[in-house]
mmCIF file of N, CA and C in Angstrom:
data_model
loop_
_atom_site.group_PDB
_atom_site.id
_atom_site.type_symbol
_atom_site.label_atom_id
_atom_site.label_comp_id
_atom_site.label_asym_id
_atom_site.label_seq_id
_atom_site.Cartn_x
_atom_site.Cartn_y
_atom_site.Cartn_z
ATOM 1 N N MET A 1 1.013 -0.837 -0.379
ATOM 2 C CA MET A 1 -0.267 0.185 -0.251
ATOM 3 C C MET A 1 1.073 1.327 0.557
ATOM 4 N N ARG A 2 0.524 2.211 -0.897
ATOM 5 C CA ARG A 2 1.528 3.447 -0.845
ATOM 6 C C ARG A 2 0.749 4.585 -0.497
ATOM 7 N N PHE A 3 1.003 5.586 0.140
ATOM 8 C CA PHE A 3 0.913 6.673 0.949
ATOM 9 C C PHE A 3 1.238 7.674 -0.247
ATOM 10 N N THR A 4 0.621 8.466 -0.666
ATOM 11 C CA THR A 4 1.177 9.967 -1.147
ATOM 12 C C THR A 4 0.486 11.191 -0.166
ATOM 13 N N THR A 5 1.256 12.248 -0.486
ATOM 14 C CA THR A 5 0.746 13.632 -0.250
ATOM 15 C C THR A 5 0.728 14.939 -1.383
ATOM 16 N N ARG A 6 -0.014 15.210 -1.345
ATOM 17 C CA ARG A 6 0.012 16.565 -2.511
ATOM 18 C C ARG A 6 1.424 17.195 -2.752
ATOM 19 N N THR A 7 2.091 17.865 -1.341
ATOM 20 C CA THR A 7 3.371 18.806 -1.510
ATOM 21 C C THR A 7 4.580 17.919 -1.924
ATOM 22 N N THR A 8 4.334 17.001 -0.717
ATOM 23 C CA THR A 8 5.693 16.447 -0.810
ATOM 24 C C THR A 8 6.173 14.454 -1.904
ATOM 25 N N GLY A 9 4.839 14.448 -1.787
ATOM 26 C CA GLY A 9 5.081 12.995 -2.084
ATOM 27 C C GLY A 9 4.498 12.269 -1.791
ATOM 28 N N LEU A 10 5.802 11.278 -1.934
ATOM 29 C CA LEU A 10 5.594 9.443 -0.885
ATOM 30 C C LEU A 10 6.021 9.437 0.320
ATOM 31 N N LEU A 11 4.936 9.394 0.848
ATOM 32 C CA LEU A 11 5.529 9.048 2.556
ATOM 33 C C LEU A 11 6.038 7.530 2.563
ATOM 34 N N ALA A 12 7.195 7.872 3.541
ATOM 35 C CA ALA A 12 8.365 6.662 4.075
ATOM 36 C C ALA A 12 6.882 5.825 5.160
ATOM 37 N N ALA A 13 6.612 6.089 5.971
ATOM 38 C CA ALA A 13 5.159 5.133 6.790
ATOM 39 C C ALA A 13 4.161 5.926 6.836
ATOM 40 N N PRO A 14 2.762 4.897 6.774
ATOM 41 C CA PRO A 14 1.593 5.594 6.457
ATOM 42 C C PRO A 14 1.249 6.611 7.866
ATOM 43 N N PRO A 15 0.194 7.255 7.731
ATOM 44 C CA PRO A 15 -0.213 8.554 9.305
ATOM 45 C C PRO A 15 -0.679 7.385 10.024
ATOM 46 N N PRO A 16 0.042 7.461 11.874
ATOM 47 C CA PRO A 16 -0.860 6.494 12.513
ATOM 48 C C PRO A 16 -2.638 6.136 12.587
ATOM 49 N N ILE A 17 -3.174 7.657 12.077
ATOM 50 C CA ILE A 17 -4.423 7.640 11.818
ATOM 51 C C ILE A 17 -5.056 6.484 11.032
ATOM 52 N N LEU A 18 -4.393 6.426 9.505
ATOM 53 C CA LEU A 18 -4.820 5.701 8.751
ATOM 54 C C LEU A 18 -4.335 3.785 9.163
ATOM 55 N N VAL A 19 -3.395 4.197 10.142
ATOM 56 C CA VAL A 19 -2.821 2.329 10.437
ATOM 57 C C VAL A 19 -3.786 1.626 11.260
ATOM 58 N N ARG A 20 -4.450 2.647 12.777
ATOM 59 C CA ARG A 20 -5.615 2.384 13.580
ATOM 60 C C ARG A 20 -6.739 1.886 12.334
ATOM 61 N N ALA A 21 -6.831 2.767 11.849
ATOM 62 C CA ALA A 21 -8.516 2.570 10.779
ATOM 63 C C ALA A 21 -8.441 1.297 10.241
ATOM 64 N N ALA A 22 -7.563 0.895 9.247
ATOM 65 C CA ALA A 22 -6.966 -0.191 8.854
ATOM 66 C C ALA A 22 -6.801 -1.594 9.553
ATOM 67 N N ALA A 23 -6.567 -1.297 11.193
ATOM 68 C CA ALA A 23 -6.566 -2.237 12.152
ATOM 69 C C ALA A 23 -7.616 -2.106 12.657
ATOM 70 N N ARG A 24 -8.603 -1.822 12.565
ATOM 71 C CA ARG A 24 -9.717 -1.799 13.021
ATOM 72 C C ARG A 24 -10.906 -2.295 11.974
ATOM 73 N N MET A 25 -10.432 -1.729 10.109
ATOM 74 C CA MET A 25 -11.181 -2.479 9.420
ATOM 75 C C MET A 25 -10.986 -3.951 9.472
ATOM 76 N N HIS A 26 -9.837 -4.616 9.486
ATOM 77 C CA HIS A 26 -8.982 -6.011 9.822
ATOM 78 C C HIS A 26 -9.951 -6.910 10.959
ATOM 79 N N ARG A 27 -10.182 -5.849 12.314
ATOM 80 C CA ARG A 27 -10.390 -6.720 12.980
ATOM 81 C C ARG A 27 -12.293 -7.076 12.996
ATOM 82 N N ALA A 28 -12.750 -6.022 12.194
ATOM 83 C CA ALA A 28 -14.105 -5.931 11.971
ATOM 84 C C ALA A 28 -14.229 -7.127 10.887
ATOM 85 N N GLY A 29 -13.454 -7.245 9.702
ATOM 86 C CA GLY A 29 -13.404 -8.323 8.576
ATOM 87 C C GLY A 29 -13.764 -9.772 9.659
ATOM 88 N N THR A 30 -12.600 -9.596 10.694
ATOM 89 C CA THR A 30 -12.474 -10.910 10.721
ATOM 90 C C THR A 30 -13.435 -11.123 12.023
ATOM 91 N N GLN A 31 -13.578 -10.381 12.657
ATOM 92 C CA GLN A 31 -15.223 -10.336 13.528
ATOM 93 C C GLN A 31 -15.861 -10.901 12.681
ATOM 94 N N ALA A 32 -15.955 -10.383 11.451
ATOM 95 C CA ALA A 32 -17.509 -10.898 11.213
ATOM 96 C C ALA A 32 -17.358 -12.240 10.444
ATOM 97 N N ARG A 33 -16.413 -12.340 10.001
ATOM 98 C CA ARG A 33 -16.195 -14.040 9.546
ATOM 99 C C ARG A 33 -16.404 -14.933 10.815
ATOM 100 N N HIS A 34 -15.979 -14.562 12.135
ATOM 101 C CA HIS A 34 -16.188 -15.356 12.982
ATOM 102 C C HIS A 34 -17.418 -15.318 14.488
ATOM 103 N N ALA A 35 -18.448 -14.276 13.267
ATOM 104 C CA ALA A 35 -19.089 -13.886 14.435
ATOM 105 C C ALA A 35 -20.455 -15.230 14.728
ATOM 106 N N ARG A 36 -20.938 -15.083 15.871
ATOM 107 C CA ARG A 36 -22.240 -15.899 16.185
ATOM 108 C C ARG A 36 -22.941 -15.475 15.723
ATOM 109 N N GLN A 37 -24.013 -16.602 15.341
ATOM 110 C CA GLN A 37 -25.474 -15.848 14.867
ATOM 111 C C GLN A 37 -26.583 -15.726 15.787
ATOM 112 N N GLY A 38 -27.563 -15.256 15.715
ATOM 113 C CA GLY A 38 -28.373 -14.464 16.246
ATOM 114 C C GLY A 38 -28.522 -13.275 16.732
ATOM 115 N N PRO A 39 -29.101 -12.369 16.883
ATOM 116 C CA PRO A 39 -29.049 -11.417 17.671
ATOM 117 C C PRO A 39 -28.210 -10.847 18.297
ATOM 118 N N ARG A 40 -27.761 -9.337 17.807
ATOM 119 C CA ARG A 40 -26.662 -8.230 18.709
ATOM 120 C C ARG A 40 -26.754 -8.520 20.167
ATOM 121 N N ARG A 41 -26.176 -8.745 21.015
ATOM 122 C CA ARG A 41 -25.538 -8.860 22.422
ATOM 123 C C ARG A 41 -25.314 -7.245 22.959
ATOM 124 N N THR A 42 -26.246 -6.952 23.512
ATOM 125 C CA THR A 42 -25.717 -5.854 24.502
ATOM 126 C C THR A 42 -24.274 -6.168 25.278
ATOM 127 N N MET A 43 -23.432 -4.613 25.193
ATOM 128 C CA MET A 43 -22.378 -5.275 26.145
ATOM 129 C C MET A 43 -22.819 -4.264 27.327
ATOM 130 N N ILE A 44 -22.648 -5.442 28.542
ATOM 131 C CA ILE A 44 -22.646 -4.474 29.665
ATOM 132 C C ILE A 44 -21.695 -4.591 31.358
ATOM 133 N N GLY A 45 -20.946 -3.784 31.286
ATOM 134 C CA GLY A 45 -19.955 -3.930 32.030
ATOM 135 C C GLY A 45 -19.716 -3.899 33.545
ATOM 136 N N VAL A 46 -19.705 -5.139 34.388
ATOM 137 C CA VAL A 46 -19.871 -5.600 35.757
ATOM 138 C C VAL A 46 -18.444 -5.625 36.438
ATOM 139 N N ARG A 47 -18.205 -4.927 37.590
ATOM 140 C CA ARG A 47 -17.140 -5.093 38.886
ATOM 141 C C ARG A 47 -17.399 -6.384 39.887
ATOM 142 N N LEU A 48 -16.427 -7.610 39.568
ATOM 143 C CA LEU A 48 -16.522 -8.668 40.795
ATOM 144 C C LEU A 48 -15.781 -9.000 41.469
ATOM 145 N N THR A 49 -15.795 -9.039 42.558
ATOM 146 C CA THR A 49 -14.885 -9.355 43.558
ATOM 147 C C THR A 49 -14.256 -11.093 42.754
ATOM 148 N N ASP A 50 -12.808 -11.165 43.424
ATOM 149 C CA ASP A 50 -12.893 -12.584 43.562
ATOM 150 C C ASP A 50 -13.760 -14.032 43.765
ATOM 151 N N GLU A 51 -14.167 -13.443 44.793
ATOM 152 C CA GLU A 51 -15.314 -14.362 45.262
ATOM 153 C C GLU A 51 -16.505 -14.268 44.472
ATOM 154 N N GLN A 52 -16.732 -13.008 43.816
ATOM 155 C CA GLN A 52 -18.398 -13.134 43.694
ATOM 156 C C GLN A 52 -18.321 -13.681 41.968
ATOM 157 N N ILE A 53 -16.607 -13.569 41.820
ATOM 158 C CA ILE A 53 -16.109 -14.536 40.386
ATOM 159 C C ILE A 53 -16.101 -16.589 40.545
ATOM 160 N N GLU A 54 -16.171 -16.647 41.171
ATOM 161 C CA GLU A 54 -16.418 -18.261 41.977
ATOM 162 C C GLU A 54 -17.245 -18.674 42.210
ATOM 163 N N GLN A 55 -18.348 -17.456 42.945
ATOM 164 C CA GLN A 55 -19.644 -17.919 42.578
ATOM 165 C C GLN A 55 -20.207 -17.980 41.400
ATOM 166 N N LEU A 56 -20.034 -17.232 40.585
ATOM 167 C CA LEU A 56 -20.506 -16.995 39.214
ATOM 168 C C LEU A 56 -20.019 -18.292 38.233
ATOM 169 N N ASP A 57 -18.943 -18.477 38.578
ATOM 170 C CA ASP A 57 -18.314 -19.655 37.470
ATOM 171 C C ASP A 57 -19.323 -21.227 38.655
ATOM 172 N N TRP A 58 -18.925 -21.287 39.702
ATOM 173 C CA TRP A 58 -19.888 -22.372 40.136
ATOM 174 C C TRP A 58 -20.892 -23.139 39.427
ATOM 175 N N ARG A 59 -21.890 -21.238 40.042
ATOM 176 C CA ARG A 59 -23.016 -21.456 39.144
ATOM 177 C C ARG A 59 -23.091 -21.514 38.208
ATOM 178 N N ALA A 60 -22.280 -21.370 37.139
ATOM 179 C CA ALA A 60 -22.400 -21.369 35.609
ATOM 180 C C ALA A 60 -22.233 -22.779 35.746
ATOM 181 N N ASN A 61 -21.373 -23.669 36.259
ATOM 182 C CA ASN A 61 -21.155 -24.797 36.110
ATOM 183 C C ASN A 61 -21.931 -25.673 36.010
ATOM 184 N N SER A 62 -22.474 -25.717 37.388
ATOM 185 C CA SER A 62 -24.173 -26.297 37.882
ATOM 186 C C SER A 62 -25.022 -26.359 36.753
ATOM 187 N N GLU A 63 -24.945 -25.178 36.336
ATOM 188 C CA GLU A 63 -26.474 -25.072 34.974
ATOM 189 C C GLU A 63 -25.737 -25.345 33.421
ATOM 190 N N GLY A 64 -24.979 -26.014 33.675
ATOM 191 C CA GLY A 64 -24.354 -26.771 32.595
ATOM 192 C C GLY A 64 -23.758 -25.298 31.649
ATOM 193 N N LEU A 65 -23.553 -24.180 32.252
ATOM 194 C CA LEU A 65 -23.428 -22.835 31.356
ATOM 195 C C LEU A 65 -21.914 -23.000 30.985
ATOM 196 N N VAL A 66 -21.224 -23.620 30.175
ATOM 197 C CA VAL A 66 -19.574 -23.477 29.461
ATOM 198 C C VAL A 66 -19.035 -23.204 28.189
ATOM 199 N N THR A 67 -18.507 -22.602 27.935
ATOM 200 C CA THR A 67 -17.906 -22.928 26.813
ATOM 201 C C THR A 67 -17.544 -24.161 25.624
ATOM 202 N N LYS A 68 -17.134 -23.149 24.717
ATOM 203 C CA LYS A 68 -16.775 -24.406 24.000
ATOM 204 C C LYS A 68 -15.038 -25.131 24.058
ATOM 205 N N ALA A 69 -14.631 -24.486 24.680
ATOM 206 C CA ALA A 69 -13.117 -24.924 25.893
ATOM 207 C C ALA A 69 -14.030 -25.529 27.223
ATOM 208 N N GLY A 70 -14.947 -25.167 27.466
ATOM 209 C CA GLY A 70 -14.700 -26.194 29.065
ATOM 210 C C GLY A 70 -14.969 -25.368 29.822
ATOM 211 N N GLU A 71 -14.877 -23.688 30.120
ATOM 212 C CA GLU A 71 -14.527 -23.128 30.980
ATOM 213 C C GLU A 71 -15.903 -22.783 31.651
ATOM 214 N N PRO A 72 -16.083 -21.998 32.307
ATOM 215 C CA PRO A 72 -17.466 -21.964 32.718
ATOM 216 C C PRO A 72 -18.113 -20.797 32.075
ATOM 217 N N ASN A 73 -18.964 -20.396 31.768
ATOM 218 C CA ASN A 73 -19.433 -19.302 30.975
ATOM 219 C C ASN A 73 -20.228 -18.271 31.708
ATOM 220 N N ARG A 74 -19.234 -17.223 32.319
ATOM 221 C CA ARG A 74 -20.224 -16.709 33.602
ATOM 222 C C ARG A 74 -20.919 -15.665 32.681
ATOM 223 N N SER A 75 -20.334 -14.926 31.847
ATOM 224 C CA SER A 75 -21.023 -14.269 30.600
ATOM 225 C C SER A 75 -22.672 -14.181 30.612
ATOM 226 N N GLU A 76 -22.658 -15.447 30.042
ATOM 227 C CA GLU A 76 -23.960 -16.099 29.407
ATOM 228 C C GLU A 76 -24.958 -15.970 30.685
ATOM 229 N N LEU A 77 -24.396 -16.447 31.801
ATOM 230 C CA LEU A 77 -24.967 -16.468 33.311
ATOM 231 C C LEU A 77 -25.333 -14.994 33.489
ATOM 232 N N ILE A 78 -25.025 -14.538 33.815
ATOM 233 C CA ILE A 78 -25.352 -12.872 34.262
ATOM 234 C C ILE A 78 -25.917 -12.134 32.712
ATOM 235 N N ARG A 79 -26.284 -12.607 31.729
ATOM 236 C CA ARG A 79 -27.224 -12.058 30.974
ATOM 237 C C ARG A 79 -28.695 -12.694 31.243
ATOM 238 N N ILE A 80 -28.817 -13.873 31.198
ATOM 239 C CA ILE A 80 -29.848 -14.872 31.938
ATOM 240 C C ILE A 80 -30.316 -14.180 33.033
ATOM 241 N N MET A 81 -29.417 -13.646 34.237
ATOM 242 C CA MET A 81 -29.536 -13.219 35.650
ATOM 243 C C MET A 81 -30.070 -11.318 35.485
ATOM 244 N N ILE A 82 -29.673 -10.732 33.893
ATOM 245 C CA ILE A 82 -30.365 -9.375 33.495
ATOM 246 C C ILE A 82 -31.486 -9.852 33.228
ATOM 247 N N ALA A 83 -31.569 -10.603 32.068
ATOM 248 C CA ALA A 83 -32.768 -10.794 31.978
ATOM 249 C C ALA A 83 -34.165 -11.098 32.357
ATOM 250 N N TYR A 84 -33.378 -11.735 33.295
ATOM 251 C CA TYR A 84 -35.020 -12.627 34.605
ATOM 252 C C TYR A 84 -35.004 -11.051 35.256
ATOM 253 N N ALA A 85 -34.214 -10.626 35.535
ATOM 254 C CA ALA A 85 -34.695 -9.453 36.546
ATOM 255 C C ALA A 85 -35.521 -8.297 35.605
ATOM 256 N N GLU A 86 -35.076 -7.841 34.238
ATOM 257 C CA GLU A 86 -36.145 -7.328 33.934
ATOM 258 C C GLU A 86 -37.274 -8.044 33.326
ATOM 259 N N GLN A 87 -37.712 -9.036 33.639
ATOM 260 C CA GLN A 87 -38.861 -9.366 33.008
ATOM 261 C C GLN A 87 -39.846 -9.415 35.001
ATOM 262 N N ASN A 88 -39.100 -9.507 36.006
ATOM 263 C CA ASN A 88 -39.813 -9.728 36.864
ATOM 264 C C ASN A 88 -39.664 -9.108 38.125
ATOM 265 N N MET A 89 -38.309 -7.711 37.656
ATOM 266 C CA MET A 89 -38.240 -7.119 39.256
ATOM 267 C C MET A 89 -39.944 -5.800 39.343
ATOM 268 N N PRO A 90 -40.051 -5.588 40.234
ATOM 269 C CA PRO A 90 -41.293 -4.620 40.269
ATOM 270 C C PRO A 90 -40.833 -3.229 39.541
ATOM 271 N N ALA A 91 -41.728 -2.323 39.094
ATOM 272 C CA ALA A 91 -41.245 -1.273 38.753
ATOM 273 C C ALA A 91 -40.727 -0.477 39.899
ATOM 274 N N ASP A 92 -40.920 -0.525 41.084
ATOM 275 C CA ASP A 92 -40.582 1.031 41.809
ATOM 276 C C ASP A 92 -39.828 -0.205 43.201
ATOM 277 N N TRP A 93 -38.925 -1.408 42.432
ATOM 278 C CA TRP A 93 -38.484 -1.814 43.460
ATOM 279 C C TRP A 93 -36.885 -1.479 44.304
ATOM 280 N N ARG A 94 -36.697 -0.138 44.189
ATOM 281 C CA ARG A 94 -36.008 0.871 44.859
ATOM 282 C C ARG A 94 -36.159 0.904 45.946
ATOM 283 N N PRO A 95 -35.326 1.204 46.766
ATOM 284 C CA PRO A 95 -35.384 1.851 48.659
ATOM 285 C C PRO A 95 -36.079 3.152 48.182
ATOM 286 N N GLU A 96 -37.043 3.575 48.820
ATOM 287 C CA GLU A 96 -37.251 4.981 48.724
ATOM 288 C C GLU A 96 -35.945 5.459 49.280
ATOM 289 N N GLY A 97 -35.784 7.153 48.157
ATOM 290 C CA GLY A 97 -35.030 7.647 48.500
ATOM 291 C C GLY A 97 -33.534 7.311 48.038
ATOM 292 N N TRP A 98 -33.522 6.157 47.385
ATOM 293 C CA TRP A 98 -32.569 5.874 47.040
ATOM 294 C C TRP A 98 -31.986 6.420 45.645
ATOM 295 N N ARG A 99 -30.719 6.971 44.901
ATOM 296 C CA ARG A 99 -30.482 7.433 44.395
ATOM 297 C C ARG A 99 -28.960 7.245 43.333
ATOM 298 N N TYR A 100 -29.320 6.901 42.167
ATOM 299 C CA TYR A 100 -27.933 6.241 41.197
ATOM 300 C C TYR A 100 -26.880 7.504 41.192
ATOM 301 N N VAL A 101 -25.541 7.166 41.596
ATOM 302 C CA VAL A 101 -24.818 8.249 41.371
ATOM 303 C C VAL A 101 -24.105 7.028 40.646
ATOM 304 N N GLY A 102 -23.130 7.933 39.749
ATOM 305 C CA GLY A 102 -22.577 7.273 38.530
ATOM 306 C C GLY A 102 -21.079 8.037 38.028
#
């Protein structure tokens, strides 16, 4: 791949922004080929202690939620727990006066 500018002609190396863009496009192409089938999953970030991770791993194993490599699939377990909470939690489940600070 050759990169040129109007004023100086040929560049010795591509600008970093083009390198990053090319890397993103490559990753997107790779992910598209290996993407799982079905609907897009929502990204959720959760901070957990080591004890909580161990509990989730134990529960994922006990429910048969394991990856192809045989590891506990805690991500899928958390998705199931959140979906259950969305369907079954009452609308006003938060304590009186509670406010999210984030």
